[in-house]
mmCIF file of C-alpha atoms in Angstrom:
data_model
loop_
_atom_site.group_PDB
_atom_site.id
_atom_site.type_symbol
_atom_site.label_atom_id
_atom_site.label_comp_id
_atom_site.label_asym_id
_atom_site.label_seq_id
_atom_site.Cartn_x
_atom_site.Cartn_y
_atom_site.Cartn_z
ATOM 1 C CA UNK A 77 0.000 0.000 0.000
ATOM 2 C CA UNK A 78 1.248 3.484 -0.822
ATOM 3 C CA UNK A 79 2.291 5.791 1.991
ATOM 4 C CA UNK A 80 -0.523 7.853 3.521
ATOM 5 C CA UNK A 81 0.044 11.478 2.507
ATOM 6 C CA UNK A 82 -0.427 13.967 5.323
ATOM 7 C CA UNK A 83 -0.909 17.727 5.396
ATOM 8 C CA UNK A 84 0.129 19.349 8.690
ATOM 9 C CA UNK A 85 -1.813 22.540 9.520
ATOM 10 C CA UNK A 86 -0.845 24.636 12.556
ATOM 11 C CA UNK A 87 -0.247 28.358 12.935
ATOM 12 C CA UNK A 88 2.714 27.879 15.303
ATOM 13 C CA UNK A 89 5.828 27.084 13.216
ATOM 14 C CA UNK A 90 7.554 25.135 16.000
ATOM 15 C CA UNK A 91 4.465 23.028 16.662
ATOM 16 C CA UNK A 92 3.921 22.453 12.948
ATOM 17 C CA UNK A 93 7.505 21.250 12.668
ATOM 18 C CA UNK A 94 7.070 18.945 15.667
ATOM 19 C CA UNK A 95 3.948 17.415 14.111
ATOM 20 C CA UNK A 96 5.780 17.022 10.826
ATOM 21 C CA UNK A 97 8.647 15.230 12.572
ATOM 22 C CA UNK A 98 6.236 13.009 14.542
ATOM 23 C CA UNK A 99 4.416 12.029 11.359
ATOM 24 C CA UNK A 100 7.640 11.122 9.572
ATOM 25 C CA UNK A 101 8.522 8.752 12.432
ATOM 26 C CA UNK A 102 5.374 6.641 11.926
ATOM 27 C CA UNK A 103 5.803 3.899 9.342
ATOM 28 C CA UNK A 104 3.460 4.154 6.372
ATOM 29 C CA UNK A 105 3.023 7.935 6.519
ATOM 30 C CA UNK A 106 4.681 10.788 4.651
ATOM 31 C CA UNK A 107 4.275 14.550 4.972
ATOM 32 C CA UNK A 108 3.050 16.092 1.726
ATOM 33 C CA UNK A 109 3.066 19.656 3.038
ATOM 34 C CA UNK A 110 2.926 22.036 5.992
ATOM 35 C CA UNK A 111 0.577 25.035 6.198
ATOM 36 C CA UNK A 112 0.446 27.798 8.820
ATOM 37 C CA UNK A 113 -2.867 29.309 7.686
ATOM 38 C CA UNK A 114 -6.220 28.096 6.417
ATOM 39 C CA UNK A 115 -5.573 29.805 3.097
ATOM 40 C CA UNK A 116 -2.281 27.988 2.590
ATOM 41 C CA UNK A 117 -3.916 24.716 3.654
ATOM 42 C CA UNK A 118 -6.682 25.055 1.069
ATOM 43 C CA UNK A 119 -4.116 25.897 -1.625
ATOM 44 C CA UNK A 120 -2.126 22.768 -0.819
ATOM 45 C CA UNK A 121 -5.276 20.652 -0.734
ATOM 46 C CA UNK A 122 -6.110 21.822 -4.248
ATOM 47 C CA UNK A 123 -2.576 21.243 -5.517
ATOM 48 C CA UNK A 124 -1.625 17.973 -3.799
ATOM 49 C CA UNK A 125 -3.157 14.540 -3.300
ATOM 50 C CA UNK A 126 -3.745 14.495 0.461
ATOM 51 C CA UNK A 127 -5.141 11.548 2.413
ATOM 52 C CA UNK A 128 -5.162 13.030 5.918
ATOM 53 C CA UNK A 129 -5.069 16.551 7.376
ATOM 54 C CA UNK A 130 -3.609 17.055 10.853
ATOM 55 C CA UNK A 131 -5.673 20.127 11.608
ATOM 56 C CA UNK A 132 -5.243 22.744 14.305
ATOM 57 C CA UNK A 133 -8.576 24.480 14.891
ATOM 58 C CA UNK A 134 -7.298 27.895 15.990
ATOM 59 C CA UNK A 135 -5.889 29.356 12.793
ATOM 60 C CA UNK A 136 -5.265 33.089 12.297
ATOM 61 C CA UNK A 137 -7.402 33.609 9.199
ATOM 62 C CA UNK A 138 -10.216 31.054 9.588
ATOM 63 C CA UNK A 139 -11.426 28.453 12.043
ATOM 64 C CA UNK A 140 -9.957 25.052 11.301
ATOM 65 C CA UNK A 141 -13.358 23.402 11.030
ATOM 66 C CA UNK A 142 -14.078 25.624 8.045
ATOM 67 C CA UNK A 143 -11.454 23.589 6.212
ATOM 68 C CA UNK A 144 -13.234 20.379 7.189
ATOM 69 C CA UNK A 145 -16.554 21.900 6.097
ATOM 70 C CA UNK A 146 -15.088 22.917 2.719
ATOM 71 C CA UNK A 147 -13.726 19.401 2.171
ATOM 72 C CA UNK A 148 -17.104 17.823 2.887
ATOM 73 C CA UNK A 149 -18.925 20.343 0.686
ATOM 74 C CA UNK A 150 -16.573 19.526 -2.178
ATOM 75 C CA UNK A 151 -17.156 15.795 -1.758
ATOM 76 C CA UNK A 152 -13.492 15.257 -0.936
ATOM 77 C CA UNK A 153 -12.359 11.932 0.438
ATOM 78 C CA UNK A 154 -9.583 13.571 2.454
ATOM 79 C CA UNK A 155 -9.856 12.738 6.151
ATOM 80 C CA UNK A 156 -9.258 15.118 9.044
ATOM 81 C CA UNK A 157 -7.612 14.514 12.405
ATOM 82 C CA UNK A 158 -8.142 17.507 14.695
ATOM 83 C CA UNK A 159 -5.044 18.345 16.751
ATOM 84 C CA UNK A 160 -6.064 21.068 19.149
ATOM 85 C CA UNK A 161 -6.201 22.398 22.706
ATOM 86 C CA UNK A 162 -9.919 23.233 22.292
ATOM 87 C CA UNK A 163 -11.899 21.260 24.870
ATOM 88 C CA UNK A 164 -15.299 22.804 24.174
ATOM 89 C CA UNK A 165 -18.022 20.141 23.896
ATOM 90 C CA UNK A 166 -19.917 22.101 21.236
ATOM 91 C CA UNK A 167 -16.738 22.216 19.152
ATOM 92 C CA UNK A 168 -16.224 18.478 19.513
ATOM 93 C CA UNK A 169 -19.821 17.884 18.382
ATOM 94 C CA UNK A 170 -19.239 20.068 15.317
ATOM 95 C CA UNK A 171 -16.071 18.154 14.520
ATOM 96 C CA UNK A 172 -17.920 14.829 14.681
ATOM 97 C CA UNK A 173 -20.728 16.206 12.498
ATOM 98 C CA UNK A 174 -18.162 17.235 9.886
ATOM 99 C CA UNK A 175 -16.633 13.756 9.763
ATOM 100 C CA UNK A 176 -13.443 14.435 11.727
ATOM 101 C CA UNK A 177 -11.993 10.968 12.304
ATOM 102 C CA UNK A 178 -10.076 11.714 15.517
ATOM 103 C CA UNK A 179 -9.793 14.549 18.025
ATOM 104 C CA UNK A 180 -6.380 14.699 19.717
ATOM 105 C CA UNK A 181 -5.965 17.162 22.577
ATOM 106 C CA UNK A 182 -2.752 19.134 23.035
ATOM 107 C CA UNK A 183 -0.410 18.574 24.720
ATOM 108 C CA UNK A 184 0.105 14.908 23.900
ATOM 109 C CA UNK A 185 2.869 12.341 23.826
ATOM 110 C CA UNK A 186 4.307 10.755 20.720
ATOM 111 C CA UNK A 187 2.769 7.457 21.859
ATOM 112 C CA UNK A 188 -0.720 9.005 21.813
ATOM 113 C CA UNK A 189 -0.051 10.583 18.417
ATOM 114 C CA UNK A 190 1.263 7.343 16.995
ATOM 115 C CA UNK A 191 -1.778 5.453 18.299
ATOM 116 C CA UNK A 192 -4.126 7.773 16.371
ATOM 117 C CA UNK A 193 -2.152 7.326 13.154
ATOM 118 C CA UNK A 194 -1.896 3.575 13.720
ATOM 119 C CA UNK A 195 -5.673 3.309 14.054
ATOM 120 C CA UNK A 196 -6.204 5.406 10.959
ATOM 121 C CA UNK A 197 -3.797 3.271 8.918
ATOM 122 C CA UNK A 198 -5.537 0.074 10.016
ATOM 123 C CA UNK A 199 -8.920 1.606 9.169
ATOM 124 C CA UNK A 200 -7.711 2.335 5.634
ATOM 125 C CA UNK A 201 -6.331 -1.177 5.241
ATOM 126 C CA UNK A 202 -9.655 -2.684 6.259
ATOM 127 C CA UNK A 203 -11.475 -0.674 3.593
ATOM 128 C CA UNK A 204 -8.894 -1.043 0.829
ATOM 129 C CA UNK A 205 -10.390 -2.640 -2.259
ATOM 130 C CA UNK A 206 -13.825 -3.056 -0.674
ATOM 131 C CA UNK A 207 -17.039 -1.972 -2.361
ATOM 132 C CA UNK A 208 -19.424 -3.110 0.367
ATOM 133 C CA UNK A 209 -19.386 -5.066 3.610
ATOM 134 C CA UNK A 210 -20.955 -8.498 3.971
ATOM 135 C CA UNK A 211 -22.305 -8.264 7.499
ATOM 136 C CA UNK A 212 -22.846 -6.014 10.531
ATOM 137 C CA UNK A 213 -19.780 -7.341 12.351
ATOM 138 C CA UNK A 214 -17.570 -5.997 9.557
ATOM 139 C CA UNK A 215 -19.073 -2.523 9.990
ATOM 140 C CA UNK A 216 -18.573 -2.788 13.749
ATOM 141 C CA UNK A 217 -14.945 -3.791 13.268
ATOM 142 C CA UNK A 218 -14.219 -0.766 11.065
ATOM 143 C CA UNK A 219 -15.766 1.652 13.563
ATOM 144 C CA UNK A 220 -14.007 -0.057 16.488
ATOM 145 C CA UNK A 221 -10.679 0.321 14.706
ATOM 146 C CA UNK A 222 -11.202 3.985 13.926
ATOM 147 C CA UNK A 223 -12.739 5.121 17.186
ATOM 148 C CA UNK A 224 -11.128 2.634 19.535
ATOM 149 C CA UNK A 225 -12.947 -0.097 21.401
ATOM 150 C CA UNK A 226 -12.799 -0.753 25.148
ATOM 151 C CA UNK A 227 -10.358 -3.312 26.484
ATOM 152 C CA UNK A 228 -13.163 -5.689 27.479
ATOM 153 C CA UNK A 229 -13.649 -6.516 23.784
ATOM 154 C CA UNK A 230 -10.635 -8.829 24.074
ATOM 155 C CA UNK A 231 -11.627 -12.481 23.709
ATOM 156 C CA UNK A 232 -12.478 -14.323 26.911
ATOM 157 C CA UNK A 233 -9.338 -15.400 28.729
ATOM 158 C CA UNK A 234 -7.113 -12.602 27.389
ATOM 159 C CA UNK A 235 -6.365 -9.739 29.763
ATOM 160 C CA UNK A 236 -5.319 -6.166 28.849
ATOM 161 C CA UNK A 237 -2.145 -6.159 30.968
ATOM 162 C CA UNK A 238 -0.653 -9.217 29.283
ATOM 163 C CA UNK A 239 -1.903 -7.942 25.928
ATOM 164 C CA UNK A 240 0.067 -4.714 26.413
ATOM 165 C CA UNK A 241 3.179 -6.665 27.468
ATOM 166 C CA UNK A 242 2.979 -8.692 24.243
ATOM 167 C CA UNK A 243 2.624 -5.544 22.139
ATOM 168 C CA UNK A 244 5.570 -3.896 23.900
ATOM 169 C CA UNK A 245 7.732 -6.943 23.226
ATOM 170 C CA UNK A 246 6.831 -6.954 19.531
ATOM 171 C CA UNK A 247 7.515 -3.246 19.148
ATOM 172 C CA UNK A 248 10.797 -3.566 20.995
ATOM 173 C CA UNK A 249 11.998 -6.155 18.497
ATOM 174 C CA UNK A 250 11.120 -4.184 15.339
ATOM 175 C CA UNK A 251 11.991 -4.630 12.535
ATOM 176 C CA UNK A 252 12.728 -8.247 13.482
ATOM 177 C CA UNK A 253 9.999 -10.744 14.272
ATOM 178 C CA UNK A 254 9.662 -12.898 17.378
ATOM 179 C CA UNK A 255 8.529 -16.474 17.925
ATOM 180 C CA UNK A 256 5.994 -17.331 20.610
ATOM 181 C CA UNK A 257 8.806 -18.739 22.758
ATOM 182 C CA UNK A 258 10.830 -15.523 22.421
ATOM 183 C CA UNK A 259 7.808 -13.411 23.317
ATOM 184 C CA UNK A 260 7.252 -15.641 26.335
ATOM 185 C CA UNK A 261 10.813 -15.059 27.543
ATOM 186 C CA UNK A 262 10.505 -11.285 27.128
ATOM 187 C CA UNK A 263 7.151 -11.054 28.886
ATOM 188 C CA UNK A 264 7.493 -13.736 31.561
ATOM 189 C CA UNK A 265 4.658 -15.805 30.112
ATOM 190 C CA UNK A 266 4.607 -19.363 28.840
ATOM 191 C CA UNK A 267 5.030 -20.134 25.152
ATOM 192 C CA UNK A 268 1.431 -21.374 25.009
ATOM 193 C CA UNK A 269 0.070 -18.171 26.569
ATOM 194 C CA UNK A 270 2.150 -15.958 24.310
ATOM 195 C CA UNK A 271 0.968 -17.913 21.283
ATOM 196 C CA UNK A 272 -2.714 -17.352 22.214
ATOM 197 C CA UNK A 273 -2.219 -13.588 22.226
ATOM 198 C CA UNK A 274 -0.091 -13.627 19.083
ATOM 199 C CA UNK A 275 -2.644 -15.711 17.209
ATOM 200 C CA UNK A 276 -5.404 -13.302 18.255
ATOM 201 C CA UNK A 277 -3.308 -10.382 16.966
ATOM 202 C CA UNK A 278 -2.612 -12.215 13.718
ATOM 203 C CA UNK A 279 -6.265 -13.150 13.192
ATOM 204 C CA UNK A 280 -7.284 -9.513 13.676
ATOM 205 C CA UNK A 281 -4.645 -8.260 11.239
ATOM 206 C CA UNK A 282 -2.452 -6.455 13.746
ATOM 207 C CA UNK A 283 0.550 -8.733 13.343
ATOM 208 C CA UNK A 284 1.836 -10.811 10.459
ATOM 209 C CA UNK A 285 2.760 -14.488 10.710
ATOM 210 C CA UNK A 286 5.704 -15.708 8.683
ATOM 211 C CA UNK A 287 7.854 -18.858 8.653
ATOM 212 C CA UNK A 288 11.382 -18.617 10.047
ATOM 213 C CA UNK A 289 13.752 -20.903 8.151
ATOM 214 C CA UNK A 290 17.259 -21.957 9.054
ATOM 215 C CA UNK A 291 16.830 -24.616 11.727
ATOM 216 C CA UNK A 292 16.267 -28.347 11.419
ATOM 217 C CA UNK A 293 12.756 -29.679 10.892
ATOM 218 C CA UNK A 294 9.662 -27.591 10.235
ATOM 219 C CA UNK A 295 10.133 -23.814 10.074
ATOM 220 C CA UNK A 296 9.230 -21.904 13.218
ATOM 221 C CA UNK A 297 6.473 -19.271 13.050
ATOM 222 C CA UNK A 298 7.482 -15.727 13.907
ATOM 223 C CA UNK A 299 5.299 -12.682 14.385
ATOM 224 C CA UNK A 300 5.997 -9.082 13.474
ATOM 225 C CA UNK A 301 3.795 -5.976 13.685
ATOM 226 C CA UNK A 302 1.748 -5.089 10.642
ATOM 227 C CA UNK A 303 2.311 -1.446 9.677
ATOM 228 C CA UNK A 304 0.293 0.553 12.166
ATOM 229 C CA UNK A 305 -1.109 -2.551 13.797
ATOM 230 C CA UNK A 306 0.209 -2.813 17.352
ATOM 231 C CA UNK A 307 -2.389 -1.187 19.548
ATOM 232 C CA UNK A 308 -4.972 -2.586 21.913
ATOM 233 C CA UNK A 309 -8.280 -3.381 20.157
#
């Protein structure tokens, strides 16, 4: 899949640069442009193919949601992730009504930023090549990916704490993959337990299974994060 092209919009040059640098650190994303005003943002949106706008709402020449409104009015498929310090409930409701996919409050950590982009990337992968869904559970899965589902949606017998340990181990090994036994050693769990979590992650598309050759006998299975896939469901 091609890299997701991002437009960073923020009126503070230092913050815009920080968001640009954050975006470049997330696999599968590239920055197509940076704008400090609504006018410059709209010019870049007309000139460039943009998949996602990281949008500050408090711009000097126009409210950021006016950009989202203009995109919707034009029938654009460009998505918007609001990155703002605005905590007003009425503003959040407007953002939702205009199809803003995420609302990230400043200040935030890189981990929180990465999680939003990870979810967005997985959402796009789930819809890639699809014309329609076959059943309600597929719709539910797309919305759960985009919005985030509570931890109690883990299958029975899997707990959030161990789940997070498994994810941390996988991320710590990138770009290499890990076997279930190796994950067990890193997390203090048994090979069987680690495999249950890894198989759940693989079945849900968040990690990729692949054979590891080189030893005697059958190849061992190793697991590595799918691009943008290692977050709690």
